[in-house]
XYZ file of C-alpha atoms in Angstrom:
411
model
C 108.551 91.260 150.101
C 105.799 88.751 148.869
C 103.795 91.415 146.880
C 106.951 93.059 145.244
C 108.060 89.492 144.243
C 104.636 88.851 142.722
C 104.434 92.185 140.602
C 108.175 91.719 139.776
C 107.269 88.264 138.303
C 104.107 88.969 136.493
C 103.593 92.860 135.804
C 105.965 92.186 132.429
C 103.700 89.479 131.540
C 100.691 91.422 132.248
C 101.900 94.550 130.287
C 102.856 92.292 127.419
C 99.336 90.950 127.062
C 97.774 94.124 127.392
C 100.022 95.309 124.469
C 98.958 92.169 122.435
C 95.341 92.609 123.150
C 95.511 96.209 121.939
C 97.128 95.325 118.750
C 94.551 92.786 117.583
C 91.640 93.904 115.383
C 88.547 94.785 117.200
C 86.129 91.894 117.327
C 82.462 92.358 115.938
C 79.380 90.783 117.203
C 76.900 88.871 114.721
C 73.462 87.497 115.526
C 74.339 83.925 114.476
C 77.914 83.291 115.552
C 79.775 80.525 113.701
C 82.549 78.278 115.120
C 85.691 78.857 113.220
C 88.256 76.857 114.947
C 90.416 74.582 113.172
C 89.042 71.463 111.867
C 90.930 68.482 110.365
C 91.102 68.288 106.617
C 91.901 65.361 104.210
C 94.776 65.943 101.881
C 94.458 64.284 98.517
C 97.516 62.158 97.506
C 99.398 63.886 94.871
C 100.266 61.195 91.998
C 100.058 60.413 88.363
C 97.720 57.451 87.735
C 98.918 55.298 84.651
C 96.383 52.770 83.101
C 98.562 50.683 81.011
C 96.067 48.860 79.043
C 94.771 52.315 77.737
C 98.086 54.051 77.603
C 96.374 56.894 79.355
C 97.613 58.939 82.378
C 95.500 61.092 84.824
C 97.381 63.520 87.288
C 96.851 65.820 90.215
C 100.345 66.934 90.569
C 99.915 70.782 90.070
C 98.503 73.841 92.087
C 94.626 73.856 92.300
C 94.291 70.170 91.235
C 91.324 68.161 92.834
C 91.403 64.319 92.479
C 91.204 61.888 95.013
C 91.372 58.762 93.118
C 91.205 57.112 89.613
C 90.225 53.582 88.678
C 89.608 51.878 85.178
C 85.975 50.798 84.705
C 86.354 49.068 81.190
C 88.397 49.310 78.044
C 87.091 52.710 77.304
C 86.186 54.486 80.778
C 88.007 55.701 83.967
C 86.080 56.500 87.037
C 87.422 59.670 88.829
C 86.607 60.245 92.271
C 86.471 63.907 93.916
C 85.887 64.503 97.695
C 86.086 67.691 99.569
C 88.651 68.913 102.101
C 86.071 68.058 104.897
C 82.392 68.190 105.777
C 79.873 69.645 106.288
C 80.493 71.808 103.244
C 78.565 73.577 100.478
C 77.293 71.369 97.901
C 79.890 72.657 95.207
C 81.961 69.618 94.007
C 85.111 71.043 92.604
C 87.398 69.104 90.379
C 90.727 69.632 88.420
C 93.007 67.083 86.709
C 95.336 66.730 83.902
C 95.325 63.742 81.307
C 97.359 62.637 78.275
C 97.772 59.453 76.304
C 100.697 57.669 74.385
C 98.470 57.342 71.336
C 95.187 59.427 70.306
C 92.167 57.655 71.604
C 88.738 58.493 72.915
C 88.261 57.920 76.809
C 85.338 58.241 78.967
C 85.954 59.802 82.184
C 83.199 59.141 84.807
C 82.968 61.580 87.479
C 82.142 60.165 90.942
C 81.322 62.238 94.013
C 80.323 61.042 97.846
C 76.795 60.088 97.686
C 75.360 63.535 99.326
C 76.887 65.627 96.473
C 75.714 66.172 92.785
C 77.744 67.538 89.804
C 77.607 71.272 89.627
C 80.187 72.970 87.281
C 80.315 72.617 83.385
C 83.862 71.028 82.437
C 86.366 73.483 81.182
C 89.302 72.490 79.208
C 92.719 74.107 78.700
C 94.874 72.726 75.805
C 97.693 74.569 74.097
C 97.617 77.418 76.568
C 93.906 78.319 76.081
C 90.795 77.657 78.144
C 87.442 76.858 76.744
C 84.217 75.013 77.860
C 83.728 71.520 76.702
C 80.997 71.019 74.116
C 77.815 69.935 76.082
C 77.490 66.887 73.587
C 80.369 65.465 75.218
C 79.014 65.808 78.806
C 76.873 62.890 79.455
C 74.587 62.276 82.560
C 75.403 59.062 84.401
C 74.305 57.211 87.545
C 77.336 58.784 89.480
C 77.221 62.279 88.299
C 78.530 63.048 84.837
C 80.664 61.441 82.316
C 82.896 63.149 80.042
C 83.682 62.210 76.581
C 87.167 63.287 75.540
C 89.831 62.776 72.814
C 93.402 62.671 74.444
C 96.655 62.286 72.832
C 100.510 63.158 74.002
C 99.700 66.999 74.564
C 98.538 67.122 78.215
C 95.226 68.967 78.731
C 93.649 70.242 81.964
C 90.022 69.559 82.902
C 88.377 71.641 85.581
C 85.159 72.851 87.188
C 86.546 76.458 86.711
C 89.595 77.922 84.904
C 92.293 77.486 87.395
C 94.029 80.506 88.684
C 96.772 79.476 91.277
C 98.696 81.868 93.500
C 101.402 81.772 90.795
C 98.740 82.689 88.205
C 97.242 85.377 90.342
C 100.676 86.858 91.051
C 101.719 86.977 87.356
C 98.346 88.905 86.728
C 98.928 91.687 89.059
C 102.529 91.969 88.200
C 102.070 92.174 84.611
C 98.518 94.058 84.594
C 98.468 96.127 87.615
C 102.095 96.842 88.870
C 103.967 97.222 85.524
C 104.243 100.964 84.539
C 101.822 101.872 87.448
C 104.044 103.680 89.920
C 100.952 104.461 92.114
C 100.060 100.909 92.733
C 102.137 99.579 95.983
C 102.452 95.803 96.282
C 102.416 94.756 99.976
C 101.726 92.021 101.984
C 98.930 91.219 104.574
C 100.975 88.524 106.118
C 100.944 84.819 105.529
C 98.176 82.141 105.442
C 98.259 79.160 107.706
C 100.667 77.030 105.536
C 102.931 80.096 105.020
C 101.824 81.569 101.704
C 101.753 85.217 100.970
C 98.520 87.220 101.340
C 99.326 90.099 98.713
C 97.641 93.417 98.745
C 97.599 96.024 96.160
C 97.666 99.586 97.895
C 96.554 101.815 95.096
C 96.708 105.695 95.364
C 98.138 108.836 93.983
C 100.081 111.403 95.829
C 100.211 111.176 99.824
C 97.747 108.418 101.076
C 97.127 110.488 104.244
C 93.500 111.181 104.776
C 92.160 109.441 101.787
C 88.767 107.519 102.356
C 89.595 103.802 101.731
C 87.648 101.277 99.326
C 88.278 97.557 100.030
C 88.183 95.080 97.455
C 88.500 91.123 98.461
C 88.397 87.989 96.294
C 89.286 84.325 96.502
C 87.782 83.683 100.007
C 86.304 80.398 98.516
C 88.848 78.708 96.040
C 86.496 77.616 92.992
C 84.656 80.913 92.590
C 86.675 82.250 89.891
C 84.071 83.956 87.759
C 83.942 86.707 90.806
C 87.901 86.823 90.532
C 87.437 87.681 86.906
C 85.130 90.473 87.804
C 87.618 91.527 90.589
C 90.368 91.612 87.854
C 88.318 93.919 85.328
C 87.216 96.068 88.190
C 90.824 96.624 89.418
C 92.068 96.889 85.884
C 89.567 99.648 85.293
C 90.707 101.509 88.530
C 94.389 101.720 87.519
C 93.752 102.370 83.670
C 95.400 105.582 82.183
C 92.209 107.875 82.276
C 91.315 111.270 83.548
C 88.654 109.301 85.721
C 91.051 107.169 87.294
C 93.645 109.868 88.074
C 91.041 112.065 89.541
C 89.661 109.153 91.685
C 92.972 108.002 92.935
C 94.152 111.622 93.801
C 90.918 111.694 96.377
C 90.506 107.829 97.194
C 92.620 104.937 98.334
C 91.906 101.094 97.072
C 93.150 98.284 99.018
C 92.785 95.386 96.829
C 93.262 91.706 97.844
C 93.449 89.297 94.957
C 93.908 86.110 96.907
C 92.545 85.791 100.518
C 92.916 82.004 100.767
C 96.083 81.042 98.728
C 96.137 77.706 100.582
C 92.813 76.650 99.703
C 93.255 77.899 96.175
C 96.571 75.893 95.754
C 95.329 72.869 97.616
C 92.147 72.415 95.171
C 89.792 72.750 98.097
C 86.241 73.164 97.409
C 85.503 75.929 99.692
C 87.691 76.147 102.989
C 91.291 77.130 103.919
C 93.942 74.603 104.958
C 92.457 74.618 108.725
C 89.017 73.399 107.079
C 87.386 76.630 107.755
C 85.167 78.828 105.635
C 86.968 82.150 105.679
C 83.631 84.096 105.040
C 82.426 83.016 108.308
C 85.272 84.307 110.180
C 84.705 87.977 110.195
C 83.974 88.163 113.843
C 86.556 86.448 116.189
C 89.276 86.198 113.443
C 90.370 83.012 114.510
C 91.821 82.168 110.943
C 95.207 83.694 110.238
C 94.121 84.953 106.752
C 91.077 86.925 108.106
C 92.881 88.347 111.029
C 95.886 89.296 108.883
C 93.788 91.133 106.399
C 91.645 92.610 108.937
C 94.630 93.978 110.934
C 96.166 95.186 107.778
C 93.073 97.306 106.687
C 92.478 98.650 110.301
C 95.976 99.607 110.760
C 96.342 101.265 107.446
C 93.025 103.360 108.314
C 94.433 104.234 111.669
C 97.984 105.124 110.545
C 96.999 107.495 107.675
C 93.521 108.617 108.976
C 91.582 107.226 106.117
C 87.906 106.268 106.790
C 86.778 102.718 105.294
C 83.843 103.606 103.482
C 82.885 100.829 101.028
C 83.796 97.121 100.967
C 83.227 94.851 97.990
C 83.712 91.015 98.273
C 83.785 89.281 94.878
C 82.503 85.731 94.745
C 80.675 83.301 92.439
C 77.268 81.461 92.724
C 74.538 79.930 90.509
C 73.772 83.385 88.993
C 74.686 87.154 88.853
C 73.529 88.696 92.258
C 74.637 91.636 94.719
C 73.942 90.667 98.328
C 73.779 93.857 100.445
C 72.882 94.926 104.071
C 69.329 96.553 104.693
C 70.908 99.161 106.768
C 71.872 102.392 104.793
C 71.042 105.190 106.986
C 73.899 106.276 109.207
C 76.518 104.362 107.262
C 79.502 106.174 105.146
C 77.609 106.131 101.806
C 73.819 105.889 102.575
C 72.780 106.521 98.954
C 75.442 104.540 97.093
C 73.903 101.177 96.576
C 70.843 102.582 94.966
C 72.624 105.167 92.853
C 75.434 102.432 91.921
C 72.691 99.921 90.816
C 70.821 102.685 88.739
C 73.870 103.482 87.138
C 74.601 99.728 86.072
C 71.270 99.325 84.468
C 71.648 102.601 82.608
C 75.237 101.764 81.297
C 74.874 98.037 80.515
C 72.826 97.053 77.685
C 70.118 94.589 78.682
C 71.048 94.305 82.432
C 68.939 94.023 85.393
C 70.479 94.156 88.767
C 69.502 91.285 90.759
C 69.827 92.472 94.579
C 69.275 90.518 97.730
C 69.151 92.560 100.749
C 69.548 91.593 104.355
C 71.428 92.492 107.353
C 74.156 89.870 107.997
C 73.539 87.771 110.534
C 76.341 85.352 110.218
C 80.072 86.977 110.373
C 80.729 87.500 106.722
C 82.686 90.182 105.147
C 79.672 92.571 104.149
C 78.523 92.464 107.827
C 81.859 93.273 109.133
C 81.998 96.636 106.945
C 78.573 97.516 108.227
C 78.787 96.681 111.947
C 82.493 97.053 112.559
C 83.022 100.066 110.271
C 79.777 101.736 109.699
C 80.704 101.242 105.873
C 78.693 99.870 102.914
C 79.553 96.129 102.492
C 78.316 94.269 99.372
C 78.894 90.639 98.198
C 79.513 90.898 94.495
C 78.433 87.535 93.295
C 79.057 86.341 89.267
C 77.213 83.305 88.075
C 79.085 79.886 87.433
C 78.382 80.142 83.818
C 78.347 83.937 83.258
C 80.258 84.292 79.728
C 83.523 86.044 80.345
C 82.558 88.901 77.880
C 79.734 89.558 79.943
C 81.877 89.501 83.312
C 84.239 92.000 81.556
C 81.481 94.243 80.797
C 79.803 94.008 84.414
C 83.286 94.434 85.956
C 84.452 97.446 83.870
C 80.982 99.299 84.164
C 80.730 98.788 87.957
C 84.212 100.080 88.424
C 83.543 103.123 86.200
C 80.273 103.753 88.051
C 81.831 103.406 91.538
C 84.598 105.841 90.663
C 82.203 108.491 89.008
C 79.666 108.264 92.111
C 82.331 108.633 94.827
C 83.744 111.669 92.893
C 80.306 113.186 93.060
C 80.174 112.725 96.890
């Protein structure tokens, strides 16, 4: 009687736990694990600062903004304070604010960071709908970091470390440039972020998806790394363009492209982390963060459902220079010769281009290691320099996409 009561009470719970556990993505071991449990963040106060004596306003009331405080220093200078969402964090101070003035005037904006951080990004400006780099003669070194000399007037202008591409901006891009008139691109969702924002996925193939080998494209794990996102955009646009190569490639292969893996961090103006204060590109082991868990679950479930092997993963980022981070292990992977052949093609197809490769097997739980250890696939972190000209990014993104398709069709 006691045994029956025990099993009658707990067997359904035990079965439910087994079912839940089976549905979770397989965890991957790394040599140097990272604690990716939630950590507290400091939210910036959203407000518009008005300096009456100057007639100047400064605001962070938009998605992608980063401004933690503003004070008038003297009759021509406003000090702007920028701080990260939490620490420890990479030394990559991100900033983004909007400013305007009642009357045209010249203003000096002094950038101030916590003492352990130094200025990194050249200021970009958006005015009248167009982005451009602020002339270096108007960026002055100061004791606190940098001082920006700027002419302001009634027309608001955005100043940011990198061009702002919020979740809405990303959505407009793929709706207009990828989905429009391309019935072989299927818009889906990998789930939601910690704060409930959508994690979009572009599922790209022609004909039936069944049995097609899968190429995975990721970007925006780290919010300010926008130059990597630009390369991702060109890469995807090349994959879907109306060409014989694209048609043949998508008839044989399937591409899962994730254009905004960290929508919370992007819209909150974070330096690096998600809304739980965690670096998502350290969570590809135990998947404690919903963004990574949802994306990994989506990829593995698609692969299992349609019998498509995951063969290649490219994760687009930005850093100080153009570089490809690769795994040393090639033999026994899905594409043992792809990296060497791909890099050879890039140097051949792009004028005056030399591949900068840094190879080492991933010790920390990053995406390129997940592709290698978890899938036996080739994983590459595709980094674009902070200040690589956009024309060059377009050239590299297009050439690398064309070379990938051609090489995989030769396989």
